[in-house]
Amino acid sequence: MNSLKLYGVRDLRFEEAERPQLLDENDVIVKIKACGICGSDISRYRKLGAHTPGQVWGHEFAGIVEQVGENVTSLKVGDHVAGCPALIDEDDYYYRAGQPARADSLSAIGAKEPGGFAEYIKLPEKNLVKVPDELDFDAASMVEPSTVVLHGYYRTNLTVGDDVVIVGAGGTIGLFAVQWAKIFGAKRVIAVDIDDEKLQIAKELGADYTINSLNEDVLVKVSDYTDGMNADIVVEAAGTPITASTVFGYAKKGGGVVFLGIPYADVAMERFYFEKILRSELTVWGSWSCVSAPFPGKEWETTIHFMNNKKLKTKEMITHRIPLEKGPEMFEKLMTRDELIGKVIMYPNK
């Protein structure tokens, strides 16, 4: 079958891979109809290289059930599904304690096990979530990044009437954060990014105010937009050392910051921002992965519900749709970003 395999930094190859076979009675084989490029994929391509050189890569996908094991009861051939990429040893202490996102054994498809940049994938039944037939595969392939955001918001005390600042609002995670904040009942959502075109998309998806941090003083503008109070909740979705060290400045006294982005570098903080944590008595939430108990968690069924009723939008986020074989070329384009590139959806099966 066709696939994309990552061998090292900026070494992604369109190659044949062995088609998965149904060997376990609890497994399911899925024909992949759409798969998406994640921000973490871009960082690994640029900086980290392959976890397992030559492994089929990718972890965001949706497709149609092709084959089921004898013990599979929740799915049947022909069902449309979204894939949960989290692989966890069920004997893991944190998994048994109902905290799968904290499991020591947690890994993702595309690392040690074959991922979703391929024509087919095999996963345990519990890692596949049925989606309505009327939900298009592009949207279904984006369920996973939405669950990452929702998992993070569930960690916070976000409530109706709060003001929310989202830093890195132009990426997939940031744009979902904008929409979920509104669904949660946020009064004012302030989107911060360095790209005006992406900020316009954030505006279309519900942001009340936008700030280009290259051209504007974010501290001043956030204060202005919140009547001098700053935000109840700040979301760090950019995943850069600079944003990770400065987001504390946008939270009100007694507010909080939730971290969704991954800097992939050391973070150094000026005293001004560190003292914001102390003097403003801020709460800081770390958020990891996209799962909760019972596995894979309410993040998944909730996302699918709001996507299906059109409250959670995806089409505005997608800028490129390409066949799988164009994947290596697209990743190189992502290194230079000479054009607007938002969400990229690839199609393994033409």
mmCIF file of C-alpha atoms in Angstrom:
data_model
loop_
_atom_site.group_PDB
_atom_site.id
_atom_site.type_symbol
_atom_site.label_atom_id
_atom_site.label_comp_id
_atom_site.label_asym_id
_atom_site.label_seq_id
_atom_site.Cartn_x
_atom_site.Cartn_y
_atom_site.Cartn_z
ATOM 1 C CA MET A 1 0.000 0.000 0.000
ATOM 2 C CA ASN A 2 1.061 3.633 -0.460
ATOM 3 C CA SER A 3 2.385 5.453 2.596
ATOM 4 C CA LEU A 4 4.559 8.268 3.874
ATOM 5 C CA LYS A 5 7.530 7.124 5.959
ATOM 6 C CA LEU A 6 9.714 9.426 8.029
ATOM 7 C CA TYR A 7 13.407 8.527 8.095
ATOM 8 C CA GLY A 8 14.982 11.624 9.644
ATOM 9 C CA VAL A 9 14.995 15.424 9.750
ATOM 10 C CA ARG A 10 13.494 16.644 6.447
ATOM 11 C CA ASP A 11 13.574 13.088 5.108
ATOM 12 C CA LEU A 12 10.017 12.011 4.334
ATOM 13 C CA ARG A 13 9.449 9.452 1.581
ATOM 14 C CA PHE A 14 6.408 8.282 -0.366
ATOM 15 C CA GLU A 15 6.911 4.513 -0.333
ATOM 16 C CA GLU A 16 5.212 1.163 -0.358
ATOM 17 C CA ALA A 17 4.374 -0.294 3.053
ATOM 18 C CA GLU A 18 3.031 -3.652 4.078
ATOM 19 C CA ARG A 19 -0.748 -3.630 4.233
ATOM 20 C CA PRO A 20 -1.916 -4.475 7.775
ATOM 21 C CA GLN A 21 -3.387 -7.900 8.434
ATOM 22 C CA LEU A 22 -6.067 -8.745 10.975
ATOM 23 C CA LEU A 23 -4.299 -10.932 13.547
ATOM 24 C CA ASP A 24 -5.936 -9.971 16.864
ATOM 25 C CA GLU A 25 -9.623 -10.622 17.570
ATOM 26 C CA ASN A 26 -10.022 -7.102 19.050
ATOM 27 C CA ASP A 27 -8.454 -5.226 16.145
ATOM 28 C CA VAL A 28 -10.014 -3.307 13.274
ATOM 29 C CA ILE A 29 -8.624 -2.449 9.847
ATOM 30 C CA VAL A 30 -9.599 0.944 8.452
ATOM 31 C CA LYS A 31 -9.347 2.232 4.910
ATOM 32 C CA ILE A 32 -8.113 5.787 5.395
ATOM 33 C CA LYS A 33 -10.049 8.434 3.489
ATOM 34 C CA ALA A 34 -8.399 11.588 4.865
ATOM 35 C CA CYS A 35 -5.398 12.371 7.058
ATOM 36 C CA GLY A 36 -4.106 15.686 8.358
ATOM 37 C CA ILE A 37 -0.725 17.242 9.025
ATOM 38 C CA CYS A 38 -0.340 18.232 12.683
ATOM 39 C CA GLY A 39 1.763 21.091 14.026
ATOM 40 C CA SER A 40 3.788 18.557 15.987
ATOM 41 C CA ASP A 41 4.500 16.739 12.701
ATOM 42 C CA ILE A 42 6.035 19.931 11.347
ATOM 43 C CA SER A 43 8.273 20.311 14.399
ATOM 44 C CA ARG A 44 9.406 16.695 14.202
ATOM 45 C CA TYR A 45 10.106 17.022 10.477
ATOM 46 C CA ARG A 46 12.126 20.209 11.009
ATOM 47 C CA LYS A 47 13.928 19.489 14.282
ATOM 48 C CA LEU A 48 13.577 16.044 15.803
ATOM 49 C CA GLY A 49 13.465 13.503 13.013
ATOM 50 C CA ALA A 50 11.870 10.080 13.207
ATOM 51 C CA HIS A 51 11.090 8.312 16.460
ATOM 52 C CA THR A 52 11.485 5.049 14.540
ATOM 53 C CA PRO A 53 13.253 5.648 11.204
ATOM 54 C CA GLY A 54 11.239 4.303 8.293
ATOM 55 C CA GLN A 55 7.982 4.024 10.220
ATOM 56 C CA VAL A 56 4.681 4.935 8.558
ATOM 57 C CA TRP A 57 4.033 8.391 9.972
ATOM 58 C CA GLY A 58 0.992 10.500 10.935
ATOM 59 C CA HIS A 59 -1.680 10.372 13.634
ATOM 60 C CA GLU A 60 -4.721 12.375 12.450
ATOM 61 C CA PHE A 61 -7.052 10.368 10.230
ATOM 62 C CA ALA A 62 -10.558 9.205 9.418
ATOM 63 C CA GLY A 63 -11.836 6.407 7.239
ATOM 64 C CA ILE A 64 -14.134 3.440 6.700
ATOM 65 C CA VAL A 65 -14.021 0.160 8.595
ATOM 66 C CA GLU A 66 -12.718 -2.483 6.199
ATOM 67 C CA GLN A 67 -12.432 -5.532 8.465
ATOM 68 C CA VAL A 68 -13.161 -6.374 12.127
ATOM 69 C CA GLY A 69 -11.870 -8.987 14.544
ATOM 70 C CA GLU A 70 -14.139 -11.661 16.017
ATOM 71 C CA ASN A 71 -14.531 -9.892 19.375
ATOM 72 C CA VAL A 72 -15.311 -6.444 17.959
ATOM 73 C CA THR A 73 -18.855 -5.405 18.908
ATOM 74 C CA SER A 74 -19.058 -1.604 18.619
ATOM 75 C CA LEU A 75 -18.098 -1.368 14.938
ATOM 76 C CA LYS A 76 -18.997 -3.127 11.706
ATOM 77 C CA VAL A 77 -17.692 -3.118 8.164
ATOM 78 C CA GLY A 78 -18.673 0.120 6.416
ATOM 79 C CA ASP A 79 -18.807 2.293 9.541
ATOM 80 C CA HIS A 80 -17.186 5.709 9.321
ATOM 81 C CA VAL A 81 -14.621 6.298 12.069
ATOM 82 C CA ALA A 82 -12.140 8.785 13.460
ATOM 83 C CA GLY A 83 -8.928 7.437 14.943
ATOM 84 C CA CYS A 84 -7.631 8.056 18.449
ATOM 85 C CA PRO A 85 -3.822 7.859 18.154
ATOM 86 C CA ALA A 86 -3.064 7.178 21.840
ATOM 87 C CA LEU A 87 -1.603 3.739 22.527
ATOM 88 C CA ILE A 88 -1.459 2.805 26.221
ATOM 89 C CA ASP A 89 -0.666 -0.359 28.129
ATOM 90 C CA GLU A 90 -3.873 -1.225 29.990
ATOM 91 C CA ASP A 91 -1.800 -2.414 32.967
ATOM 92 C CA ASP A 92 -0.340 1.089 33.306
ATOM 93 C CA TYR A 93 -1.059 2.525 36.776
ATOM 94 C CA TYR A 94 -2.455 5.810 35.439
ATOM 95 C CA TYR A 95 -4.599 4.075 32.834
ATOM 96 C CA ARG A 96 -6.138 1.881 35.546
ATOM 97 C CA ALA A 97 -6.575 4.988 37.708
ATOM 98 C CA GLY A 98 -8.688 6.622 35.001
ATOM 99 C CA GLN A 99 -5.959 9.082 33.964
ATOM 100 C CA PRO A 100 -4.824 7.784 30.554
ATOM 101 C CA ALA A 101 -3.268 11.089 29.446
ATOM 102 C CA ARG A 102 -0.749 10.715 32.285
ATOM 103 C CA ALA A 103 0.156 7.109 31.519
ATOM 104 C CA ASP A 104 3.872 6.338 31.500
ATOM 105 C CA SER A 105 3.296 3.954 28.602
ATOM 106 C CA LEU A 106 1.472 6.519 26.462
ATOM 107 C CA SER A 107 2.695 6.721 22.880
ATOM 108 C CA ALA A 108 1.107 7.634 19.570
ATOM 109 C CA ILE A 109 0.684 5.879 16.270
ATOM 110 C CA GLY A 110 3.343 6.907 13.798
ATOM 111 C CA ALA A 111 6.071 6.610 16.439
ATOM 112 C CA LYS A 112 6.620 2.941 17.326
ATOM 113 C CA GLU A 113 3.544 1.618 15.521
ATOM 114 C CA PRO A 114 2.392 2.396 11.953
ATOM 115 C CA GLY A 115 0.516 5.657 11.616
ATOM 116 C CA GLY A 116 -2.183 7.249 9.517
ATOM 117 C CA PHE A 117 -0.286 8.512 6.463
ATOM 118 C CA ALA A 118 -1.192 5.375 4.526
ATOM 119 C CA GLU A 119 -4.000 3.672 2.662
ATOM 120 C CA TYR A 120 -4.871 1.391 5.597
ATOM 121 C CA ILE A 121 -4.265 1.163 9.332
ATOM 122 C CA LYS A 122 -4.904 -1.450 12.019
ATOM 123 C CA LEU A 123 -5.901 -0.365 15.520
ATOM 124 C CA PRO A 124 -7.643 -1.806 18.574
ATOM 125 C CA GLU A 125 -11.402 -1.349 18.582
ATOM 126 C CA LYS A 126 -11.189 1.069 21.531
ATOM 127 C CA ASN A 127 -9.047 3.473 19.441
ATOM 128 C CA LEU A 128 -11.740 4.014 16.825
ATOM 129 C CA VAL A 129 -14.740 6.262 17.365
ATOM 130 C CA LYS A 130 -17.759 6.009 15.096
ATOM 131 C CA VAL A 131 -18.794 9.208 13.322
ATOM 132 C CA PRO A 132 -22.055 9.957 11.491
ATOM 133 C CA ASP A 133 -22.029 9.134 7.790
ATOM 134 C CA GLU A 134 -23.057 12.711 7.017
ATOM 135 C CA LEU A 135 -19.900 14.124 8.637
ATOM 136 C CA ASP A 136 -17.369 14.496 5.825
ATOM 137 C CA PHE A 137 -14.002 12.773 6.130
ATOM 138 C CA ASP A 138 -12.076 16.061 6.101
ATOM 139 C CA ALA A 139 -13.849 17.095 9.293
ATOM 140 C CA ALA A 140 -13.634 13.623 10.810
ATOM 141 C CA SER A 141 -9.867 13.610 10.313
ATOM 142 C CA MET A 142 -9.734 16.779 12.441
ATOM 143 C CA VAL A 143 -11.560 15.323 15.414
ATOM 144 C CA GLU A 144 -8.237 14.488 17.089
ATOM 145 C CA PRO A 145 -6.793 18.049 17.201
ATOM 146 C CA SER A 146 -10.140 19.286 18.482
ATOM 147 C CA THR A 147 -10.009 16.752 21.322
ATOM 148 C CA VAL A 148 -6.555 18.060 22.263
ATOM 149 C CA VAL A 149 -8.061 21.505 22.801
ATOM 150 C CA LEU A 150 -11.135 20.219 24.597
ATOM 151 C CA HIS A 151 -8.983 18.115 26.916
ATOM 152 C CA GLY A 152 -7.091 21.288 27.806
ATOM 153 C CA TYR A 153 -10.220 23.326 28.473
ATOM 154 C CA TYR A 154 -11.589 20.550 30.672
ATOM 155 C CA ARG A 155 -8.475 21.055 32.817
ATOM 156 C CA THR A 156 -9.431 24.696 33.445
ATOM 157 C CA ASN A 157 -12.296 26.440 35.213
ATOM 158 C CA LEU A 158 -13.502 28.242 32.078
ATOM 159 C CA THR A 159 -17.104 29.288 32.467
ATOM 160 C CA VAL A 160 -19.833 31.392 30.855
ATOM 161 C CA GLY A 161 -18.937 35.077 30.682
ATOM 162 C CA ASP A 162 -15.157 34.663 30.896
ATOM 163 C CA ASP A 163 -12.660 36.541 28.743
ATOM 164 C CA VAL A 164 -10.198 34.297 26.898
ATOM 165 C CA VAL A 165 -6.910 35.136 25.183
ATOM 166 C CA ILE A 166 -5.522 32.593 22.709
ATOM 167 C CA VAL A 167 -1.871 32.948 21.743
ATOM 168 C CA GLY A 168 -1.038 31.196 18.492
ATOM 169 C CA ALA A 169 -4.636 31.483 17.393
ATOM 170 C CA GLY A 170 -3.906 30.985 13.694
ATOM 171 C CA GLY A 171 -2.944 27.322 13.860
ATOM 172 C CA THR A 172 -5.314 24.375 13.967
ATOM 173 C CA ILE A 173 -5.139 24.122 17.765
ATOM 174 C CA GLY A 174 -5.603 27.870 18.147
ATOM 175 C CA LEU A 175 -8.586 27.991 15.803
ATOM 176 C CA PHE A 176 -10.264 25.153 17.646
ATOM 177 C CA ALA A 177 -9.486 26.981 20.895
ATOM 178 C CA VAL A 178 -11.297 30.047 19.569
ATOM 179 C CA GLN A 179 -14.375 28.030 18.700
ATOM 180 C CA TRP A 180 -14.473 25.976 21.884
ATOM 181 C CA ALA A 181 -14.113 29.120 23.993
ATOM 182 C CA LYS A 182 -17.259 30.475 22.371
ATOM 183 C CA ILE A 183 -19.086 27.175 22.811
ATOM 184 C CA PHE A 184 -18.140 27.241 26.505
ATOM 185 C CA GLY A 185 -19.755 30.681 26.705
ATOM 186 C CA ALA A 186 -16.796 33.060 26.689
ATOM 187 C CA LYS A 187 -17.819 36.704 26.584
ATOM 188 C CA ARG A 188 -14.771 37.994 24.716
ATOM 189 C CA VAL A 189 -12.249 35.921 22.780
ATOM 190 C CA ILE A 190 -9.009 37.652 21.836
ATOM 191 C CA ALA A 191 -6.882 35.973 19.164
ATOM 192 C CA VAL A 192 -3.132 36.655 19.079
ATOM 193 C CA ASP A 193 -0.896 35.613 16.186
ATOM 194 C CA ILE A 194 1.791 36.948 13.828
ATOM 195 C CA ASP A 195 -0.113 36.295 10.585
ATOM 196 C CA ASP A 196 -2.901 38.667 9.546
ATOM 197 C CA GLU A 197 -4.457 36.162 7.148
ATOM 198 C CA LYS A 198 -4.724 33.567 9.884
ATOM 199 C CA LEU A 199 -6.076 36.162 12.295
ATOM 200 C CA GLN A 200 -8.811 36.882 9.765
ATOM 201 C CA ILE A 201 -9.763 33.189 9.838
ATOM 202 C CA ALA A 202 -9.856 33.366 13.648
ATOM 203 C CA LYS A 203 -12.200 36.342 13.340
ATOM 204 C CA GLU A 204 -14.463 34.400 10.977
ATOM 205 C CA LEU A 205 -14.575 31.525 13.462
ATOM 206 C CA GLY A 206 -15.654 33.664 16.392
ATOM 207 C CA ALA A 207 -12.788 35.763 17.747
ATOM 208 C CA ASP A 208 -14.067 39.128 18.965
ATOM 209 C CA TYR A 209 -10.691 40.867 18.723
ATOM 210 C CA THR A 210 -7.414 40.085 16.982
ATOM 211 C CA ILE A 211 -3.876 41.205 17.797
ATOM 212 C CA ASN A 212 -0.840 40.873 15.545
ATOM 213 C CA SER A 213 1.984 40.551 18.054
ATOM 214 C CA LEU A 214 4.567 41.623 15.469
ATOM 215 C CA ASN A 215 2.943 45.041 15.119
ATOM 216 C CA GLU A 216 1.066 45.640 18.374
ATOM 217 C CA ASP A 217 1.823 45.600 22.097
ATOM 218 C CA VAL A 218 -0.128 42.570 23.271
ATOM 219 C CA LEU A 219 -0.044 43.579 26.923
ATOM 220 C CA VAL A 220 -1.595 46.951 26.117
ATOM 221 C CA LYS A 221 -4.177 45.634 23.656
ATOM 222 C CA VAL A 222 -5.366 42.804 25.924
ATOM 223 C CA SER A 223 -5.815 45.289 28.740
ATOM 224 C CA ASP A 224 -7.753 47.618 26.437
ATOM 225 C CA TYR A 225 -10.054 44.866 25.186
ATOM 226 C CA THR A 226 -10.847 43.605 28.703
ATOM 227 C CA ASP A 227 -11.557 46.942 30.373
ATOM 228 C CA GLY A 228 -8.174 46.893 32.078
ATOM 229 C CA MET A 229 -8.759 43.536 33.779
ATOM 230 C CA ASN A 230 -6.955 41.074 31.440
ATOM 231 C CA ALA A 231 -8.251 37.568 30.686
ATOM 232 C CA ASP A 232 -9.770 34.936 32.938
ATOM 233 C CA ILE A 233 -8.136 32.204 30.847
ATOM 234 C CA VAL A 234 -5.085 32.403 28.575
ATOM 235 C CA VAL A 235 -4.390 29.595 26.103
ATOM 236 C CA GLU A 236 -0.824 29.029 24.912
ATOM 237 C CA ALA A 237 -1.242 27.336 21.519
ATOM 238 C CA ALA A 238 1.778 28.651 19.631
ATOM 239 C CA GLY A 239 4.345 26.316 21.156
ATOM 240 C CA THR A 240 7.325 28.685 20.992
ATOM 241 C CA PRO A 241 9.798 29.550 23.775
ATOM 242 C CA ILE A 242 8.862 33.230 23.534
ATOM 243 C CA THR A 243 5.106 32.767 23.813
ATOM 244 C CA ALA A 244 5.492 30.126 26.529
ATOM 245 C CA SER A 245 7.393 32.621 28.666
ATOM 246 C CA THR A 246 5.157 35.660 28.129
ATOM 247 C CA VAL A 247 1.551 34.390 28.229
ATOM 248 C CA PHE A 248 1.335 34.983 31.983
ATOM 249 C CA GLY A 249 1.225 38.710 31.316
ATOM 250 C CA TYR A 250 -2.235 38.496 29.745
ATOM 251 C CA ALA A 251 -4.044 36.819 32.662
ATOM 252 C CA LYS A 252 -6.041 38.739 35.245
ATOM 253 C CA LYS A 253 -5.401 38.373 38.959
ATOM 254 C CA GLY A 254 -6.675 34.983 40.012
ATOM 255 C CA GLY A 255 -6.851 33.859 36.379
ATOM 256 C CA GLY A 256 -5.104 30.967 34.726
ATOM 257 C CA VAL A 257 -2.979 29.807 31.815
ATOM 258 C CA VAL A 258 -3.390 26.483 30.030
ATOM 259 C CA PHE A 259 -0.515 25.173 27.911
ATOM 260 C CA LEU A 260 -1.411 23.319 24.714
ATOM 261 C CA GLY A 261 1.639 24.185 22.593
ATOM 262 C CA ILE A 262 4.952 22.318 22.715
ATOM 263 C CA PRO A 263 8.016 24.614 22.476
ATOM 264 C CA TYR A 264 10.591 21.878 21.630
ATOM 265 C CA ALA A 265 13.245 24.140 23.174
ATOM 266 C CA ASP A 266 14.267 25.545 26.545
ATOM 267 C CA VAL A 267 12.048 28.299 27.920
ATOM 268 C CA ALA A 268 13.636 31.271 29.707
ATOM 269 C CA MET A 269 11.377 33.743 31.491
ATOM 270 C CA GLU A 270 11.861 37.385 32.400
ATOM 271 C CA ARG A 271 11.278 38.255 36.022
ATOM 272 C CA PHE A 272 8.271 40.420 35.084
ATOM 273 C CA TYR A 273 6.354 37.442 33.697
ATOM 274 C CA PHE A 274 7.376 35.041 36.431
ATOM 275 C CA GLU A 275 6.210 37.473 39.093
ATOM 276 C CA LYS A 276 2.846 37.612 37.330
ATOM 277 C CA ILE A 277 2.356 34.011 38.433
ATOM 278 C CA LEU A 278 3.131 34.912 42.043
ATOM 279 C CA ARG A 279 1.664 38.373 42.461
ATOM 280 C CA SER A 280 -1.488 37.643 40.471
ATOM 281 C CA GLU A 281 -1.869 34.197 42.074
ATOM 282 C CA LEU A 282 -2.287 32.537 38.694
ATOM 283 C CA THR A 283 -3.179 28.919 38.103
ATOM 284 C CA VAL A 284 -1.088 27.121 35.489
ATOM 285 C CA TRP A 285 -2.490 24.022 33.804
ATOM 286 C CA GLY A 286 -0.434 21.628 31.773
ATOM 287 C CA SER A 287 -2.415 19.604 29.248
ATOM 288 C CA TRP A 288 -1.220 16.520 27.431
ATOM 289 C CA SER A 289 -2.757 14.343 24.747
ATOM 290 C CA CYS A 290 -6.458 14.004 24.008
ATOM 291 C CA VAL A 291 -7.821 11.213 26.161
ATOM 292 C CA SER A 292 -9.649 10.685 29.433
ATOM 293 C CA ALA A 293 -11.676 7.936 31.075
ATOM 294 C CA PRO A 294 -13.543 5.941 30.038
ATOM 295 C CA PHE A 295 -11.086 5.736 27.144
ATOM 296 C CA PRO A 296 -10.868 7.589 24.829
ATOM 297 C CA GLY A 297 -13.022 10.034 26.789
ATOM 298 C CA LYS A 298 -15.850 12.501 26.406
ATOM 299 C CA GLU A 299 -13.558 14.787 24.381
ATOM 300 C CA TRP A 300 -14.274 12.525 21.403
ATOM 301 C CA GLU A 301 -18.047 12.177 21.527
ATOM 302 C CA THR A 302 -18.396 15.880 22.362
ATOM 303 C CA THR A 303 -16.264 16.962 19.417
ATOM 304 C CA ILE A 304 -18.173 14.732 17.011
ATOM 305 C CA HIS A 305 -21.494 16.087 18.299
ATOM 306 C CA PHE A 306 -20.514 19.725 17.802
ATOM 307 C CA MET A 307 -18.932 19.063 14.415
ATOM 308 C CA ASN A 308 -22.023 17.264 13.229
ATOM 309 C CA ASN A 309 -24.381 20.042 14.319
ATOM 310 C CA LYS A 310 -22.116 22.623 12.611
ATOM 311 C CA LYS A 311 -21.280 24.509 15.814
ATOM 312 C CA LEU A 312 -17.642 23.452 15.377
ATOM 313 C CA LYS A 313 -16.403 24.403 11.909
ATOM 314 C CA THR A 314 -13.505 22.933 9.963
ATOM 315 C CA LYS A 315 -13.780 23.977 6.311
ATOM 316 C CA GLU A 316 -12.557 27.499 7.053
ATOM 317 C CA MET A 317 -9.389 26.041 8.557
ATOM 318 C CA ILE A 318 -8.381 23.912 5.561
ATOM 319 C CA THR A 319 -6.248 25.640 2.926
ATOM 320 C CA HIS A 320 -4.757 22.662 1.069
ATOM 321 C CA ARG A 321 -6.114 19.297 -0.072
ATOM 322 C CA ILE A 322 -3.553 17.042 -1.744
ATOM 323 C CA PRO A 323 -2.955 13.405 -2.680
ATOM 324 C CA LEU A 324 -0.708 11.498 -0.286
ATOM 325 C CA GLU A 325 2.191 11.385 -2.754
ATOM 326 C CA LYS A 326 2.462 15.192 -2.574
ATOM 327 C CA GLY A 327 3.177 14.955 1.165
ATOM 328 C CA PRO A 328 6.982 15.313 0.991
ATOM 329 C CA GLU A 329 6.632 18.359 -1.249
ATOM 330 C CA MET A 330 4.099 19.930 1.115
ATOM 331 C CA PHE A 331 6.329 19.445 4.160
ATOM 332 C CA GLU A 332 9.095 21.316 2.345
ATOM 333 C CA LYS A 333 6.652 24.126 1.594
ATOM 334 C CA LEU A 334 5.874 24.236 5.299
ATOM 335 C CA MET A 335 9.554 24.920 5.961
ATOM 336 C CA THR A 336 9.492 28.169 3.968
ATOM 337 C CA ARG A 337 5.828 29.220 4.267
ATOM 338 C CA ASP A 338 5.931 31.399 1.164
ATOM 339 C CA GLU A 339 2.161 31.127 0.996
ATOM 340 C CA LEU A 340 -0.709 30.877 3.445
ATOM 341 C CA ILE A 341 -0.807 27.284 4.673
ATOM 342 C CA GLY A 342 -3.403 26.370 7.230
ATOM 343 C CA LYS A 343 -4.692 22.860 7.717
ATOM 344 C CA VAL A 344 -3.442 20.405 5.109
ATOM 345 C CA ILE A 345 -5.568 17.319 4.374
ATOM 346 C CA MET A 346 -4.088 14.435 2.392
ATOM 347 C CA TYR A 347 -5.931 11.634 0.618
ATOM 348 C CA PRO A 348 -4.234 8.187 0.576
ATOM 349 C CA ASN A 349 -7.003 6.490 -1.414
ATOM 350 C CA LYS A 350 -7.859 8.353 -4.603
#
